[in-house]
Coordinates of C-alpha atoms and ligand atoms in Angstrom, one line a residue:
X1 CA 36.7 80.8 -13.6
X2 CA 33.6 83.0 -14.2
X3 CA 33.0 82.0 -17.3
X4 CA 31.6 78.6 -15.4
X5 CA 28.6 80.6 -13.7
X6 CA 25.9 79.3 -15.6
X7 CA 27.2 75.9 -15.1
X8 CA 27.4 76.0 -11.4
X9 CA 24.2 77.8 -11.1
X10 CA 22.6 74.8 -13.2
X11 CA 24.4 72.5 -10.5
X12 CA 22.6 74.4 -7.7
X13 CA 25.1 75.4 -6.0
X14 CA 25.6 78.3 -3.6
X15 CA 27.5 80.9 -5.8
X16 CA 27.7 83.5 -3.5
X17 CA 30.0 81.1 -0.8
X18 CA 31.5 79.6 -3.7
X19 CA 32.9 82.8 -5.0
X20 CA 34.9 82.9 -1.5
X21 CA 36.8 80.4 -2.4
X22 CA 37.5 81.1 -5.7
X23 CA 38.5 84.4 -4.6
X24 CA 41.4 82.6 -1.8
X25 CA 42.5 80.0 -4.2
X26 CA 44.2 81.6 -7.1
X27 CA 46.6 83.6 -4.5
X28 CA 47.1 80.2 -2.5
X29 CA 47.6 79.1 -5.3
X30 CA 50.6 81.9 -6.8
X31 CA 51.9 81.6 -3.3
X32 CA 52.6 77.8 -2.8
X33 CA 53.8 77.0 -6.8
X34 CA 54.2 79.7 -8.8
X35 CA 56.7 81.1 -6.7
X36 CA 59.1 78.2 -7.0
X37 CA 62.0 79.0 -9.6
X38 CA 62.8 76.9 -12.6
X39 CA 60.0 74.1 -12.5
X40 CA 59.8 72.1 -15.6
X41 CA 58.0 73.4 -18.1
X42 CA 55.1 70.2 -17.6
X43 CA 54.1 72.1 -15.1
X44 CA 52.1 74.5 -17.3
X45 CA 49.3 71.5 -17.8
X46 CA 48.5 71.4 -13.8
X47 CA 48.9 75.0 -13.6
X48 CA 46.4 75.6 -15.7
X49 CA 44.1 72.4 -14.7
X50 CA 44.3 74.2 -11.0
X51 CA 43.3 77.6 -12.5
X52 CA 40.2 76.4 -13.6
X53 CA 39.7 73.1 -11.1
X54 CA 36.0 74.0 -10.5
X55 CA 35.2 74.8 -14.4
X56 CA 37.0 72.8 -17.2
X57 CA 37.0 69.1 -15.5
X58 CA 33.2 69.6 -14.1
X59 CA 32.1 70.6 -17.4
X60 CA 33.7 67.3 -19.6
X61 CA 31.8 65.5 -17.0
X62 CA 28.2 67.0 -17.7
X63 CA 29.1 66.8 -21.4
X64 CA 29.8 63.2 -21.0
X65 CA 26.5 62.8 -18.7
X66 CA 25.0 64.3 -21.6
X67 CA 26.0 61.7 -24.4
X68 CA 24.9 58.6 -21.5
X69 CA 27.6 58.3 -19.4
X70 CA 27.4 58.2 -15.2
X71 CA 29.9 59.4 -12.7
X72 CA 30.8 58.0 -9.8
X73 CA 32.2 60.4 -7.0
X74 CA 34.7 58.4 -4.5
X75 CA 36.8 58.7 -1.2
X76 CA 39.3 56.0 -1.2
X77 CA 42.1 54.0 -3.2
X78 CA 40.6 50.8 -2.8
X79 CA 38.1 51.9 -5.0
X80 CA 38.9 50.2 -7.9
X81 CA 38.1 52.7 -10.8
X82 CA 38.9 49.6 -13.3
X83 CA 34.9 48.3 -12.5
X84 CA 33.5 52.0 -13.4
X85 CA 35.5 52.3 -16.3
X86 CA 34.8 48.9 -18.1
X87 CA 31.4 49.8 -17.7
X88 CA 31.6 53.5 -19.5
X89 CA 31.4 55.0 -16.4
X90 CA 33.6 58.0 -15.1
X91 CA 35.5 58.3 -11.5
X92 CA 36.2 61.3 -10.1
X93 CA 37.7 61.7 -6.4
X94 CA 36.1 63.5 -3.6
X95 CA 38.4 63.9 -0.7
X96 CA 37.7 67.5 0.6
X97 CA 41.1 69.1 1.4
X98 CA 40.4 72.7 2.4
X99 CA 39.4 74.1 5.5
X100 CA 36.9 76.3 3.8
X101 CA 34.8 73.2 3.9
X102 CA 35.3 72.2 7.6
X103 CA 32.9 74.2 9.4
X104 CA 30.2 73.1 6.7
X105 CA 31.1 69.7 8.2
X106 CA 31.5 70.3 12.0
X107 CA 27.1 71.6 11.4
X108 CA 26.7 68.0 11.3
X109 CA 29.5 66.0 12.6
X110 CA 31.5 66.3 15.6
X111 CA 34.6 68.9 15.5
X112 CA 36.9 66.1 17.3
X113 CA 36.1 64.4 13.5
X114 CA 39.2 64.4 11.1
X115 CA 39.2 67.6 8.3
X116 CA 39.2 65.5 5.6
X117 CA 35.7 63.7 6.1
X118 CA 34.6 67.2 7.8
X119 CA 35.6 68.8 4.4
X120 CA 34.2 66.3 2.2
X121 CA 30.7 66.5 4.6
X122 CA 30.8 70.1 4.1
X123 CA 31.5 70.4 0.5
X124 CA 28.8 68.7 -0.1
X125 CA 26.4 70.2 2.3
X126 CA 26.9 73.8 1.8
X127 CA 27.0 73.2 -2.3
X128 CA 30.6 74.8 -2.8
X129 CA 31.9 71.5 -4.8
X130 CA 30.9 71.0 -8.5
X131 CA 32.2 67.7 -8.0
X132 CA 29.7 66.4 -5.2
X133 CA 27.1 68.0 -7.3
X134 CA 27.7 66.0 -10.5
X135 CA 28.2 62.9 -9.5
X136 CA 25.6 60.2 -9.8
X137 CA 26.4 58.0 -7.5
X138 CA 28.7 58.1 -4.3
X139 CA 31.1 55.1 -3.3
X140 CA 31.9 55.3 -0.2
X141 CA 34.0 52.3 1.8
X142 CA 34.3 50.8 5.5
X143 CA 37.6 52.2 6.2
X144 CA 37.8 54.4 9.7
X145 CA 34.6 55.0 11.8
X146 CA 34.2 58.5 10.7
X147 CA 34.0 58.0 7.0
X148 CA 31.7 55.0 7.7
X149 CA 29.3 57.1 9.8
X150 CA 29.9 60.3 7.4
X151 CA 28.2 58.0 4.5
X152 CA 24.6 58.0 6.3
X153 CA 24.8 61.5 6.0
X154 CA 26.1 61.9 3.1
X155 CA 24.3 59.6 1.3
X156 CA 21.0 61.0 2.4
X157 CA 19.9 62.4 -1.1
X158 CA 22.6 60.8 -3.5
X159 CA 22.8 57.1 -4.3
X160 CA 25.2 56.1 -2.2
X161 CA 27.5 52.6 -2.5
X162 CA 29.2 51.5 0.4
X163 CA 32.2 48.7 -0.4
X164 CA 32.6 46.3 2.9
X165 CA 36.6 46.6 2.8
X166 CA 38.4 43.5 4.9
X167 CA 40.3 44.8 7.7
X168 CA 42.8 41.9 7.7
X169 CA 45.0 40.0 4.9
X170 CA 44.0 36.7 5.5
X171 CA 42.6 34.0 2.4
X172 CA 39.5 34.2 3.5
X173 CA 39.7 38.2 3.2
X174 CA 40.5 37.9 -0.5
X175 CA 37.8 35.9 -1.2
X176 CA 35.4 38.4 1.1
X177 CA 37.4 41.4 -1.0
X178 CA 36.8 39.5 -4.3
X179 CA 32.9 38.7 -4.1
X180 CA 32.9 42.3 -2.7
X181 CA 34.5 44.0 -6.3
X182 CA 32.1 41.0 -8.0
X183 CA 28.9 42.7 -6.4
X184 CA 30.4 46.1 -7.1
X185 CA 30.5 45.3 -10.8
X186 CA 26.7 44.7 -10.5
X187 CA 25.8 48.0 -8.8
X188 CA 27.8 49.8 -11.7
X189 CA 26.3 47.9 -14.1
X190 CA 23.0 49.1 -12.7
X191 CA 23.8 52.3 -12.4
X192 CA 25.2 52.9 -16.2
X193 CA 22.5 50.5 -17.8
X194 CA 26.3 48.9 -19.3
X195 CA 27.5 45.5 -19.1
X196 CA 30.7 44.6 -18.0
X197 CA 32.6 41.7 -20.6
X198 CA 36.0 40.5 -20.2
X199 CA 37.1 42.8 -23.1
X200 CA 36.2 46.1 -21.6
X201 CA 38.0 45.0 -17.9
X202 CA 40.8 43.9 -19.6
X203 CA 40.8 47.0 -21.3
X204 CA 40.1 49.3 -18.4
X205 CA 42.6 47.4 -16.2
X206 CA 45.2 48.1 -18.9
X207 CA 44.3 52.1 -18.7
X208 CA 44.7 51.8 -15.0
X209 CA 47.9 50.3 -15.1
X210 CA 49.4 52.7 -17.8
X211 CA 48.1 55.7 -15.2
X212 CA 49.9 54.2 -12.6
X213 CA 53.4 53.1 -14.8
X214 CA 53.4 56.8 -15.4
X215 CA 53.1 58.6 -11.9
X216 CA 55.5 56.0 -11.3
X217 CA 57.8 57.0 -13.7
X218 CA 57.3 61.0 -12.1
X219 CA 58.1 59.7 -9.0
X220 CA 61.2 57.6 -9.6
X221 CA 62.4 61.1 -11.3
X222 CA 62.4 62.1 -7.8
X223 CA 64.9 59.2 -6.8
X224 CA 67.8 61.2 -8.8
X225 CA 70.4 63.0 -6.1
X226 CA 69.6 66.2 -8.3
X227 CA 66.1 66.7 -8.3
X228 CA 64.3 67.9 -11.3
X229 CA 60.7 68.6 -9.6
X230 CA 59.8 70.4 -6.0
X231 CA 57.6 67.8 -3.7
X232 CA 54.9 70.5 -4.2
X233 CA 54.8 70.0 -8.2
X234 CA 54.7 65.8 -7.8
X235 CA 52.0 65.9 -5.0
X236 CA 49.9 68.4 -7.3
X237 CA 50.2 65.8 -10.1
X238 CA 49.0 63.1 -8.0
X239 CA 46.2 65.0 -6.4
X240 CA 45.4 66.0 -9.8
X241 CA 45.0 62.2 -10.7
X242 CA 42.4 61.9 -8.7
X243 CA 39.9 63.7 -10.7
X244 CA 41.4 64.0 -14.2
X245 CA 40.8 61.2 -17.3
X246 CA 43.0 58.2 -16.5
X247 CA 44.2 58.3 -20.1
X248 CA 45.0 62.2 -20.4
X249 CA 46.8 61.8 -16.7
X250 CA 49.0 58.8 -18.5
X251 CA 49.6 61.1 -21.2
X252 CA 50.5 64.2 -19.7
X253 CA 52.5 62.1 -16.5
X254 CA 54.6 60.0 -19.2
X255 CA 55.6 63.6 -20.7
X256 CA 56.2 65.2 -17.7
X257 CA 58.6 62.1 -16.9
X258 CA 60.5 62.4 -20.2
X259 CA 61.6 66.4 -19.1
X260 CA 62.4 65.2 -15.8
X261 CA 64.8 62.3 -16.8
X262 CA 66.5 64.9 -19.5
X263 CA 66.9 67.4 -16.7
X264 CA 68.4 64.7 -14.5
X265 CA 71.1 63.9 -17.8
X266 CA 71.9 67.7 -17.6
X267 CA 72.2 68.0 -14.1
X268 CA 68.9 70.4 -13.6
X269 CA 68.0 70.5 -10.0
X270 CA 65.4 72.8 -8.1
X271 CA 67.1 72.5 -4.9
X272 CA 70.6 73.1 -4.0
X273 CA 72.9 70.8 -3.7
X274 CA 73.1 68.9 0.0
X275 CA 69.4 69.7 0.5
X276 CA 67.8 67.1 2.8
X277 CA 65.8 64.9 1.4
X278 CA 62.3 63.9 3.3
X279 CA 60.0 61.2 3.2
X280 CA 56.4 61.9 4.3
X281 CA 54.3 59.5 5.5
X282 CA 50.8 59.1 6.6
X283 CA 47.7 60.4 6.8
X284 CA 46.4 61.7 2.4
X285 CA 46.8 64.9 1.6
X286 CA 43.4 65.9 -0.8
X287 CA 43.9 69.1 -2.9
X288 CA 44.0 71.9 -1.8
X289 CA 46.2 70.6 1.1
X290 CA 50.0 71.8 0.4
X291 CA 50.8 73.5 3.7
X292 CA 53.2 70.6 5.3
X293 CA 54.8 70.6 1.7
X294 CA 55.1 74.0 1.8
X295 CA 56.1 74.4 5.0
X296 CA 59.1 71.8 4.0
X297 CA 59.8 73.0 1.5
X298 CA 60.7 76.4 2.7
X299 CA 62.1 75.4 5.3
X300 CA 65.6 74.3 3.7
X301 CA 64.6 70.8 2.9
X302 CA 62.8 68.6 -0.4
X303 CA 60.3 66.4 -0.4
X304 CA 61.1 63.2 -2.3
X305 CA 58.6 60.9 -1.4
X306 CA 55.1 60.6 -0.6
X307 CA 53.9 57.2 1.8
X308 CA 50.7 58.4 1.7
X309 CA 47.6 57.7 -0.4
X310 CA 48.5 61.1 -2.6
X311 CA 52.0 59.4 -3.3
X312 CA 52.8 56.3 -3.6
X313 CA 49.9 53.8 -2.0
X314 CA 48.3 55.6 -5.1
X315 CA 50.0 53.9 -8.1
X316 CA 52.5 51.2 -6.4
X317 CA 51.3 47.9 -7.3
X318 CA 49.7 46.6 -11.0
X319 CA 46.7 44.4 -11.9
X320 CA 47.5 41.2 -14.0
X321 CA 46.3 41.4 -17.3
X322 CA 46.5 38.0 -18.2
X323 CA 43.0 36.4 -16.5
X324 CA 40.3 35.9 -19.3
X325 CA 37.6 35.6 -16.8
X326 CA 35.5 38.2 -15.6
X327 CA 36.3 35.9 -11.8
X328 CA 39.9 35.6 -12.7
X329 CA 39.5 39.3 -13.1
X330 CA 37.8 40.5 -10.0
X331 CA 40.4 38.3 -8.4
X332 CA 43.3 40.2 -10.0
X333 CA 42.1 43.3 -8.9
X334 CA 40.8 41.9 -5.3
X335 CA 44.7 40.9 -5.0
X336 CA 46.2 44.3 -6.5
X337 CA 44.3 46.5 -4.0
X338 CA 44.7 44.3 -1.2
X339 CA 48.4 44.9 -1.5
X340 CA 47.8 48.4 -0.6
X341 CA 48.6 49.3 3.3
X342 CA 46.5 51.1 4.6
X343 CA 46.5 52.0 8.8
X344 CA 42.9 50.6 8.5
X345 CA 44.1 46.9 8.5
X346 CA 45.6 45.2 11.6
X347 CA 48.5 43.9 11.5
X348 CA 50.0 46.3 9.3
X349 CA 53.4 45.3 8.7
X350 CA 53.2 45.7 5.3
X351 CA 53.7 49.4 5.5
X352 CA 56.5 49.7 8.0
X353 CA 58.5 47.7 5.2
X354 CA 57.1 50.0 2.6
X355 CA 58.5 52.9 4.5
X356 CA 62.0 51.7 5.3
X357 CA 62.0 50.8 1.4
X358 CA 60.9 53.7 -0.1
X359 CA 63.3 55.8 2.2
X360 CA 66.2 54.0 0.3
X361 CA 64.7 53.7 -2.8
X362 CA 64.4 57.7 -2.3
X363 CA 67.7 58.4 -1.0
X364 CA 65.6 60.5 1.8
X365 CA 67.8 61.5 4.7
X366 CA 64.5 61.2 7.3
X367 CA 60.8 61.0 7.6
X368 CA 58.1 62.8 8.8
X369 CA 55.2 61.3 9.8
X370 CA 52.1 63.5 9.7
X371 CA 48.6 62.7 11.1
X372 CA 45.8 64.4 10.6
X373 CA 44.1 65.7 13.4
X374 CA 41.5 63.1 14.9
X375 CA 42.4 60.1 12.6
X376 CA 42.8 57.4 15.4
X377 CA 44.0 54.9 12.8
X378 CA 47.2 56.8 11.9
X379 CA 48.0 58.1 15.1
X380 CA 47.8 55.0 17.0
X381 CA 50.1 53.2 14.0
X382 CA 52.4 56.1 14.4
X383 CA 54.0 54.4 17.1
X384 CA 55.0 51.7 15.5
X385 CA 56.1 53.6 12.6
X386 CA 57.9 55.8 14.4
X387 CA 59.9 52.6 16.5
X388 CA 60.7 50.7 13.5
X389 CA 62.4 53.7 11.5
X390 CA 64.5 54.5 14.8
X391 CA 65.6 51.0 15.1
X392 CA 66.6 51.2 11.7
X393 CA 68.8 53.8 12.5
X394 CA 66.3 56.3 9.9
X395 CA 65.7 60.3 12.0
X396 CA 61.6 60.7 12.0
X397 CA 60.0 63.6 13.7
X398 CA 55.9 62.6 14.3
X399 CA 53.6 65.7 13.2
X400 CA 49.8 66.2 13.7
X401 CA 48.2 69.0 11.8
X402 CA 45.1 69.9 10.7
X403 CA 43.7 72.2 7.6
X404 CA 44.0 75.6 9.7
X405 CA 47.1 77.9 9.2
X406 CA 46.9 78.2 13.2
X407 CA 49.5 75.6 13.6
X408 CA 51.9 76.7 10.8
X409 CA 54.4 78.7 12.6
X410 CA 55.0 76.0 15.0
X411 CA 55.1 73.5 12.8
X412 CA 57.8 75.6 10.8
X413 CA 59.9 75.4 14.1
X414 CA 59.6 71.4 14.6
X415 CA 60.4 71.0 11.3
X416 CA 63.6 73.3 10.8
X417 CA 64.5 71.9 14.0
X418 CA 64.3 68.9 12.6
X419 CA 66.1 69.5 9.4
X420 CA 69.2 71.1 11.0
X421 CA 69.4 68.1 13.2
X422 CA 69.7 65.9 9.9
Ligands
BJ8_1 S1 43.3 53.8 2.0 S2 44.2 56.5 4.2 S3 42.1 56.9 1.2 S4 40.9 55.2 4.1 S5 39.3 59.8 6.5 S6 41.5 57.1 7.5 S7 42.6 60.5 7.4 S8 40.2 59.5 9.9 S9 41.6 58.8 4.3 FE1 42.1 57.0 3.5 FE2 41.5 55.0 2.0 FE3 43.1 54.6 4.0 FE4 43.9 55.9 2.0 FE5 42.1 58.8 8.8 FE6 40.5 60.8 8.1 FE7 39.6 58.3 8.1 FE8 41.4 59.0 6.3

């Protein structure tokens, strides 16, 4: 990635830190994926996205700030990236996943604060992130406490937008959710001196949607009884989604789908047969976060499914194209991402029944539900998770873990533990 010096050094950031983690990744890297044997050949696109994540990606974006266009940085799928694109705008994610971030976060948060906003704090305080550097604006949302605290901080020099997310379904939260996306449309339209028509929603909405058909199509590959991709490979796509063009990601998912579904016709599996199949739910897991994956995965058992906002509360669910209203519109989408379940709303039935779903959808033979350290939300909703899935007669082992190797061994025990008992 040195060729991208100049570039980072324009973005002010701290090149001497920064080059610590370039140095860690590439071998993290080598060590999680490109040890696997016979991945499809699709692969090669993330691989090489990976290789160069702080370089190729962060420099589209400053061409594209260069010919007008504004970036907005953001934390959380109820974002809706259809508003920024149907004004010209660009999203990118910003979900820190590494614990080379953390302590940058714990100089200004409490440690008892879950990694991810620790990481995401840190990143951008100690100037490691290209991303957090670039973006114009920040959009940050009322999900947990921490995240809603971590904005004043973070927003201190970058414009920050905070989105007052509903923490219950009821009508008069759609309405609440729907002026909420209205006003958001406004603040974008600000921000990218563009105005939003019925034409470029409808159009934006449609790229969406075509991003999220294909992830879907990559995961339903993984609903096959032979499995043509690791659970490592699928969750890099999806972290990958986060920050890459919505209509390359379509692109390079759909053709990553079509090798999967002609290695299920030939009977191509990376796993041999009677591997058990797992479910994870939970907590997100941002890039560079593969360790429970990993862990899994060497541990005699597959991945299949992802309940988590990297999987599958991602790209389940797609906005109606039919309003012809920029209201009807706003509503669509207030009503698309209001099906989403995240632990944040109470009651949270909604993603109990996802779960038990997707574990027969996925053919997975248990579940593991991980938390990340110091996210109350997921913890507390654990229990209920955890009940229902017994009840229904489904194994499920509860795991909390954070971004340090500390735990890994252990965890390596619960879960082959766990596996055997399948
Ligand atoms: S929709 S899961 S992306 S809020 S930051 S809640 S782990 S303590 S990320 Fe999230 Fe949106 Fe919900 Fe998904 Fe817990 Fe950490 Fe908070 Fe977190």
């Amino acid at each position: 990635m040195s060729n991208y010096v100049e570039m980072w050094k324009s973005l002010g950031m701290d090149l001497e830190s920064h080059d610590s983690l370039c140095q860690v990744l590439p071998t993290a890297f080598g060590d999680v994926f490109l040890s696997q044997d016979n991945r499809p050949k699709g692969m090669n696109f993330w691989d090489m996205v990976v290789a160069e994540i702080h370089g190729i990606r962060p420099a589209e974006l400053i061409e594209a700030q260069k010919q007008g266009r504004k970036v907005f940085g953001t934390f959380c799928v109820y974002v809706p990236d259809e508003i920024v694109l149907a004004a010209n705008g660009i999203v990118t994610g910003l979900c820190g996943g590494s614990q080379f971030w953390v302590p940058g976060g714990e100089k200004v948060l409490p440690k008892a604060t879950c990694p991810l906003i620790k990481a995401s704090v840190g990143a951008r305080l100690d100037r490691t992130c290209p991303f957090f550097r670039i973006a114009d604006m920040y959009v940050g949302e009322t999900t947990c406490d921490g995240k809603k605290k971590a904005w004043e901080i973070l927003g201190q020099d970058v414009p920050m937008h905070i989105m007052d997310l509903p923490q219950m379904k009821r009508p008069q939260d759609l309405e609440k959710w729907t002026l909420e996306i209205a006003n958001f449309a406004k603040v974008v339209e600000e921000t990218t001196g563009n105005k939003i028509t019925v034409d470029s929603l409808q159009a934006a909405i449609r790229t969406v949607n075509e991003k999220r058909k294909a992830l879907a199509r990559v995961y339903a590959a993984r609903q096959a009884l032979n499995l043509p991709i690791s659970g490592k490979d699928a969750l890099l796509v999806t972290q990958i989604a986060f920050f890459d063009d919505p209509v390359r990601c379509a692109q390079m998912c759909d053709k990553l789908a079509d090798e999967l579904e002609e290695r299920i016709k030939n009977g191509v599996s990376v796993f041999p047969k009677g591997t058990k199949r797992l479910l994870i739910s939970g907590t997100p897991l941002a890039i560079p976060n593969w360790k429970l994956h990993h862990l899994i995965e060497t541990s005699g058992a597959a991945v299949v499914c992802e309940e988590m906002c990297t999987g599958t509360r991602y790209f389940e669910n797609l906005t109606d194209e039919s309003q012809t209203t920029l209201e009807g519109q706003f509503r669509a989408l207030a009503e698309r991402y209001m099906k989403t379940n995240c632990a944040c709303f109470t009651p949270n039935t909604g993603r109990i029944d996802d779960i038990i779903r997707l574990v027969k959808e996925y053919k997975a033979d248990g579940v593991i539900d991980v938390n990340l350290k110091f996210c109350c939300l997921y913890d507390i909703e654990g229990y209920k998770v955890e009940k229902a899935l017994k009840d229904a007669g489904i194994p499920v082992l509860g795991l909390e873990t954070d971004y340090t190797d500390a735990d890994a061994e252990q965890l390596r025990t619960r879960i082959g533990a766990f596996v055997e008992m399948l």
